[in-house]
XYZ file of C-alpha atoms in Angstrom:
347
model
C 6.022 73.425 -17.237
C 3.864 73.084 -14.208
C 1.335 74.675 -15.975
C 1.158 72.089 -18.396
C 1.882 69.483 -16.089
C -1.494 70.230 -13.707
C -3.721 70.722 -16.655
C -6.724 68.103 -16.586
C -6.899 68.239 -20.492
C -3.085 67.498 -20.855
C -0.980 64.695 -20.981
C 2.661 65.803 -20.326
C 6.155 64.328 -20.373
C 9.070 65.786 -18.757
C 12.504 65.634 -20.312
C 11.884 62.394 -22.158
C 14.974 62.869 -23.974
C 17.286 62.358 -20.875
C 16.860 58.561 -21.837
C 18.778 59.532 -24.807
C 21.463 61.165 -23.556
C 21.851 58.195 -20.794
C 21.915 55.384 -23.056
C 24.238 57.151 -25.701
C 26.825 58.520 -22.954
C 29.046 60.025 -23.923
C 28.247 61.260 -27.213
C 27.995 64.958 -27.630
C 25.324 67.393 -27.689
C 24.920 68.027 -31.556
C 25.850 64.480 -32.499
C 22.265 63.295 -30.505
C 20.274 65.774 -31.912
C 18.826 63.339 -34.229
C 18.009 60.827 -32.055
C 16.157 63.041 -29.900
C 14.402 64.142 -32.940
C 13.297 60.946 -33.182
C 12.263 59.726 -29.960
C 9.640 63.069 -29.858
C 8.259 62.275 -33.155
C 7.374 58.661 -31.437
C 6.064 60.276 -28.571
C 4.112 62.993 -30.209
C 2.111 60.022 -31.371
C 1.355 58.769 -28.512
C 4.306 55.730 -28.927
C 5.854 55.281 -25.968
C 7.594 52.332 -26.529
C 10.276 54.334 -27.832
C 11.503 54.516 -23.779
C 11.956 50.652 -23.548
C 14.507 51.749 -26.663
C 16.527 54.052 -24.484
C 16.631 52.155 -20.957
C 19.541 51.766 -18.730
C 17.699 48.606 -17.091
C 19.442 46.087 -18.295
C 19.009 43.352 -21.294
C 15.396 41.237 -20.998
C 13.897 44.357 -18.145
C 10.822 46.226 -19.056
C 10.453 49.615 -18.340
C 7.994 50.795 -16.369
C 5.795 53.980 -15.775
C 8.255 54.665 -12.210
C 11.474 54.241 -14.628
C 10.350 56.991 -17.015
C 12.639 60.199 -16.248
C 10.427 62.998 -14.037
C 7.580 59.686 -12.922
C 7.455 60.851 -9.334
C 5.984 64.745 -10.335
C 4.086 63.384 -13.303
C 0.576 64.401 -12.819
C -0.499 61.112 -15.148
C 1.541 58.814 -13.567
C 0.530 59.893 -10.027
C -3.240 59.813 -10.583
C -5.970 57.613 -11.299
C -6.512 55.515 -13.458
C -2.499 54.648 -13.122
C -2.371 55.541 -9.132
C -4.530 55.736 -6.473
C -2.480 58.556 -5.055
C -4.129 61.740 -6.663
C -6.793 62.125 -9.860
C -6.030 64.624 -12.815
C -9.070 66.425 -13.001
C -7.830 68.325 -9.418
C -5.207 70.894 -9.948
C -2.557 70.660 -7.656
C 1.030 69.759 -7.115
C 1.640 65.948 -6.493
C 4.253 64.596 -3.519
C 6.828 62.968 -5.296
C 7.396 60.038 -2.012
C 3.673 59.513 -2.376
C 4.280 58.793 -6.225
C 7.267 56.632 -5.275
C 4.956 54.371 -3.866
C 2.393 54.443 -6.755
C 2.210 50.833 -8.747
C 4.658 50.889 -11.788
C 2.274 50.491 -14.910
C 3.346 48.671 -17.938
C 4.250 51.144 -21.037
C 1.100 49.645 -22.855
C -0.745 50.868 -20.534
C 0.619 54.433 -19.988
C 0.176 54.573 -24.042
C -3.357 53.673 -23.485
C -3.435 57.072 -21.416
C -1.831 59.335 -24.016
C -4.428 57.944 -26.217
C -7.146 59.773 -24.337
C -5.793 63.148 -24.362
C -6.342 65.636 -27.464
C -3.110 67.663 -26.340
C 0.376 66.170 -25.492
C 2.963 68.256 -23.751
C 7.078 67.788 -23.681
C 8.729 69.824 -21.551
C 12.355 69.766 -23.085
C 16.165 70.870 -22.782
C 17.844 69.161 -24.930
C 16.776 70.174 -28.954
C 19.899 72.279 -29.397
C 19.006 73.221 -32.911
C 15.387 74.393 -33.893
C 15.651 73.288 -37.223
C 16.087 69.669 -35.997
C 12.365 69.519 -35.492
C 11.160 71.019 -38.741
C 10.000 67.577 -40.290
C 7.878 67.442 -37.117
C 6.794 70.541 -37.345
C 5.993 70.459 -41.107
C 3.794 66.921 -40.446
C -0.030 68.110 -40.607
C -0.782 64.989 -38.347
C 1.175 66.840 -35.440
C 0.098 70.290 -35.379
C 3.317 70.883 -33.357
C 3.724 74.191 -32.064
C 7.279 75.549 -29.575
C 7.025 77.633 -26.315
C 10.411 78.437 -25.817
C 10.642 78.956 -22.164
C 13.944 81.533 -21.890
C 15.396 82.757 -18.758
C 18.266 84.979 -17.872
C 21.514 82.841 -18.528
C 23.075 83.974 -15.248
C 20.298 82.541 -13.467
C 20.585 79.383 -15.787
C 24.051 79.065 -14.855
C 23.917 79.663 -11.202
C 21.192 77.075 -11.232
C 23.369 74.467 -13.100
C 26.622 75.227 -10.726
C 23.918 74.838 -7.766
C 22.839 71.243 -9.399
C 26.384 70.421 -11.218
C 26.868 67.284 -9.217
C 23.743 66.078 -10.940
C 24.372 67.783 -13.772
C 28.299 66.918 -14.631
C 27.630 63.943 -16.863
C 25.349 66.477 -19.122
C 27.410 69.358 -18.723
C 30.743 67.560 -20.285
C 28.178 65.800 -23.230
C 27.798 69.684 -23.741
C 31.189 71.174 -23.773
C 32.241 68.568 -26.194
C 29.599 69.938 -28.252
C 32.007 73.613 -28.354
C 33.862 74.537 -31.396
C 37.477 73.748 -31.082
C 38.493 76.498 -32.849
C 37.628 79.296 -30.976
C 39.978 80.920 -28.815
C 38.633 81.374 -25.236
C 39.563 83.503 -21.943
C 40.760 81.192 -19.029
C 37.963 80.950 -16.399
C 39.965 81.986 -12.858
C 37.197 81.701 -10.363
C 36.767 78.098 -9.775
C 36.865 78.272 -6.189
C 34.141 80.982 -5.638
C 31.951 80.605 -2.561
C 28.510 79.203 -3.631
C 25.450 79.534 -0.858
C 28.335 80.130 1.801
C 30.316 76.855 1.847
C 33.454 76.438 0.240
C 33.068 74.431 -2.565
C 36.175 72.778 -3.559
C 34.980 71.066 -6.879
C 36.256 73.839 -9.740
C 36.179 71.110 -12.438
C 32.624 70.645 -12.382
C 32.160 74.445 -11.765
C 33.989 75.155 -15.058
C 32.290 72.637 -17.175
C 28.892 74.167 -15.762
C 30.125 77.415 -16.955
C 31.511 76.370 -20.077
C 28.337 74.276 -20.841
C 26.663 78.010 -21.268
C 28.552 79.003 -23.959
C 26.634 76.300 -26.076
C 23.840 76.800 -24.611
C 23.681 80.471 -25.497
C 25.244 79.670 -28.753
C 21.823 77.787 -29.635
C 19.534 80.262 -27.729
C 20.965 82.659 -30.179
C 20.711 80.507 -33.477
C 16.942 80.234 -32.330
C 15.665 83.655 -31.627
C 17.163 84.784 -34.789
C 15.015 81.604 -36.792
C 12.259 82.994 -34.521
C 12.878 86.707 -35.849
C 12.993 85.322 -39.617
C 11.227 82.234 -39.573
C 10.813 80.132 -42.297
C 7.012 78.681 -43.369
C 6.831 76.006 -41.204
C 7.980 78.068 -37.952
C 5.598 80.768 -38.968
C 2.473 81.043 -36.187
C 4.127 78.376 -34.125
C 6.724 79.503 -32.193
C 6.271 81.466 -29.133
C 8.961 82.721 -26.745
C 8.132 83.278 -22.905
C 10.154 85.197 -20.565
C 10.580 83.231 -16.944
C 10.912 86.458 -15.599
C 7.636 87.333 -17.079
C 5.365 84.460 -16.055
C 7.224 85.114 -12.449
C 6.112 88.532 -12.352
C 2.769 88.474 -13.841
C 1.464 84.708 -14.028
C -2.062 85.628 -14.800
C -1.034 87.480 -17.416
C 1.425 84.885 -18.962
C -0.782 81.857 -18.728
C -3.163 83.175 -20.788
C -0.912 84.378 -23.238
C 0.521 80.799 -23.469
C -2.843 79.075 -23.502
C -4.359 80.860 -25.958
C -1.379 79.917 -28.048
C -1.735 76.772 -27.845
C -5.505 76.765 -27.886
C -6.290 75.552 -24.119
C -9.173 77.423 -21.652
C -7.698 78.946 -19.062
C -9.617 77.572 -15.805
C -10.033 79.835 -12.315
C -8.009 76.972 -10.764
C -5.235 76.817 -13.109
C -5.150 80.422 -12.546
C -4.895 80.204 -8.932
C -2.252 77.344 -9.098
C -0.177 79.734 -11.297
C -0.441 82.515 -9.018
C 0.215 80.411 -5.681
C 3.571 78.908 -7.860
C 4.873 82.392 -8.294
C 4.030 83.937 -4.905
C 4.229 81.452 -2.522
C 5.829 80.968 1.154
C 9.616 80.645 0.061
C 12.333 80.454 -2.356
C 13.621 76.368 -2.646
C 17.787 76.474 -2.402
C 17.886 72.852 -3.243
C 18.321 72.035 -7.103
C 15.578 70.061 -8.827
C 13.043 70.863 -6.141
C 9.831 71.783 -7.385
C 8.118 74.480 -4.853
C 6.022 77.626 -4.670
C 8.259 80.343 -4.559
C 9.065 83.951 -3.898
C 8.710 86.001 -6.890
C 11.704 88.384 -5.800
C 13.642 85.727 -4.640
C 13.557 83.654 -7.514
C 14.436 86.457 -10.037
C 17.301 87.781 -8.191
C 18.708 84.714 -6.680
C 21.795 84.452 -9.075
C 23.057 87.902 -8.166
C 24.001 87.074 -4.603
C 24.775 82.967 -5.752
C 27.305 84.284 -8.660
C 30.672 86.028 -8.092
C 31.199 88.802 -10.670
C 34.068 87.211 -12.553
C 31.197 84.262 -13.167
C 28.728 86.745 -14.349
C 30.881 88.534 -16.441
C 32.055 85.186 -18.365
C 28.373 83.933 -18.913
C 28.028 87.696 -19.969
C 30.766 87.007 -22.505
C 28.895 83.945 -23.679
C 25.458 84.770 -23.523
C 25.534 88.904 -24.896
C 23.746 88.042 -28.087
C 20.581 86.128 -26.965
C 20.284 88.884 -23.502
C 20.415 91.642 -25.849
C 17.274 89.885 -27.768
C 16.192 89.247 -24.796
C 15.753 92.469 -22.576
C 18.475 91.193 -20.041
C 20.775 93.765 -19.494
C 24.515 93.535 -18.635
C 26.083 94.606 -15.363
C 28.986 96.722 -15.230
C 30.150 96.620 -11.711
C 29.799 94.607 -8.398
C 28.111 97.544 -6.664
C 25.177 97.183 -9.602
C 24.979 93.330 -9.334
C 24.144 94.393 -5.567
C 21.545 96.454 -6.370
C 18.285 94.597 -6.186
C 16.627 97.607 -6.662
C 17.771 97.273 -10.199
C 15.608 94.484 -12.259
C 17.936 94.336 -15.047
C 15.104 93.777 -17.526
C 13.970 95.578 -20.372
C 11.071 94.660 -23.263
C 12.523 91.975 -25.296
C 13.112 92.641 -29.376
C 10.769 89.235 -29.928
């Protein structure tokens, strides 16, 4: 989350488990959970040498800071003393084009910076079972908390389809985790036009939507665990809806920071407000930018066909019900943007 990457008091890592998935491809999502936990266990202790274990740079080549996934937007990597381009204490977005010109630093140097921070935040979407983290959450030396950032699954599906060429390998890894004994309705809408252009990529669309079955099954399991938390999770889990962050950024920021005992500065409040009420919504996948709140929340309703929406709702009805995302009853209801399709979550 950008709200942590920008905080001067936080050492932030973006999707480090991506390295595990790339190195151990074509392993499926479930079989990679143990390796993911082991990597997180090292990272939470500022042992960043674990990145080298999953480097795809080739034998004998040392991984540097610029080889870490998400390096070009990482505020620590792009700031002094690792790079002269920015200062970590100044809240504000970094330009990835500038950060890519930063000098590559050894992992040991990056590790030294990690030890200077009292709070380490890792953003990740590749932990599919909350129970995998139980050993880490029971460890009193870590004081680990989970902030579960959720979003309308239909918006997630739209984003995955838009980004399908960049996510095809990962979608395949996720789809391979599906239960082979479940009877599924065939997906018949592979030729839908997205963004006004004929996409001729039915296979990748199919995998992008198929991955939603595993993602939503995992989400439902996590939410049920949160509703009836075991001892290691009590007081250590918080669900945050992306939609609430967009509509009420200051309120949500204060709630999230309060949960992890971080102070909210006026600069961070201004940053949160600017990120959710900026001049436009980026149509490009993976682009981090200021976005108009209304556009961000409703983009999926014009990008997905009705058939695609119903497919996602079939896969995701359980977490949608718990999180307060209303299902649609007709194509006309989808296009009626005066309806938010949001209600109070049960969590």
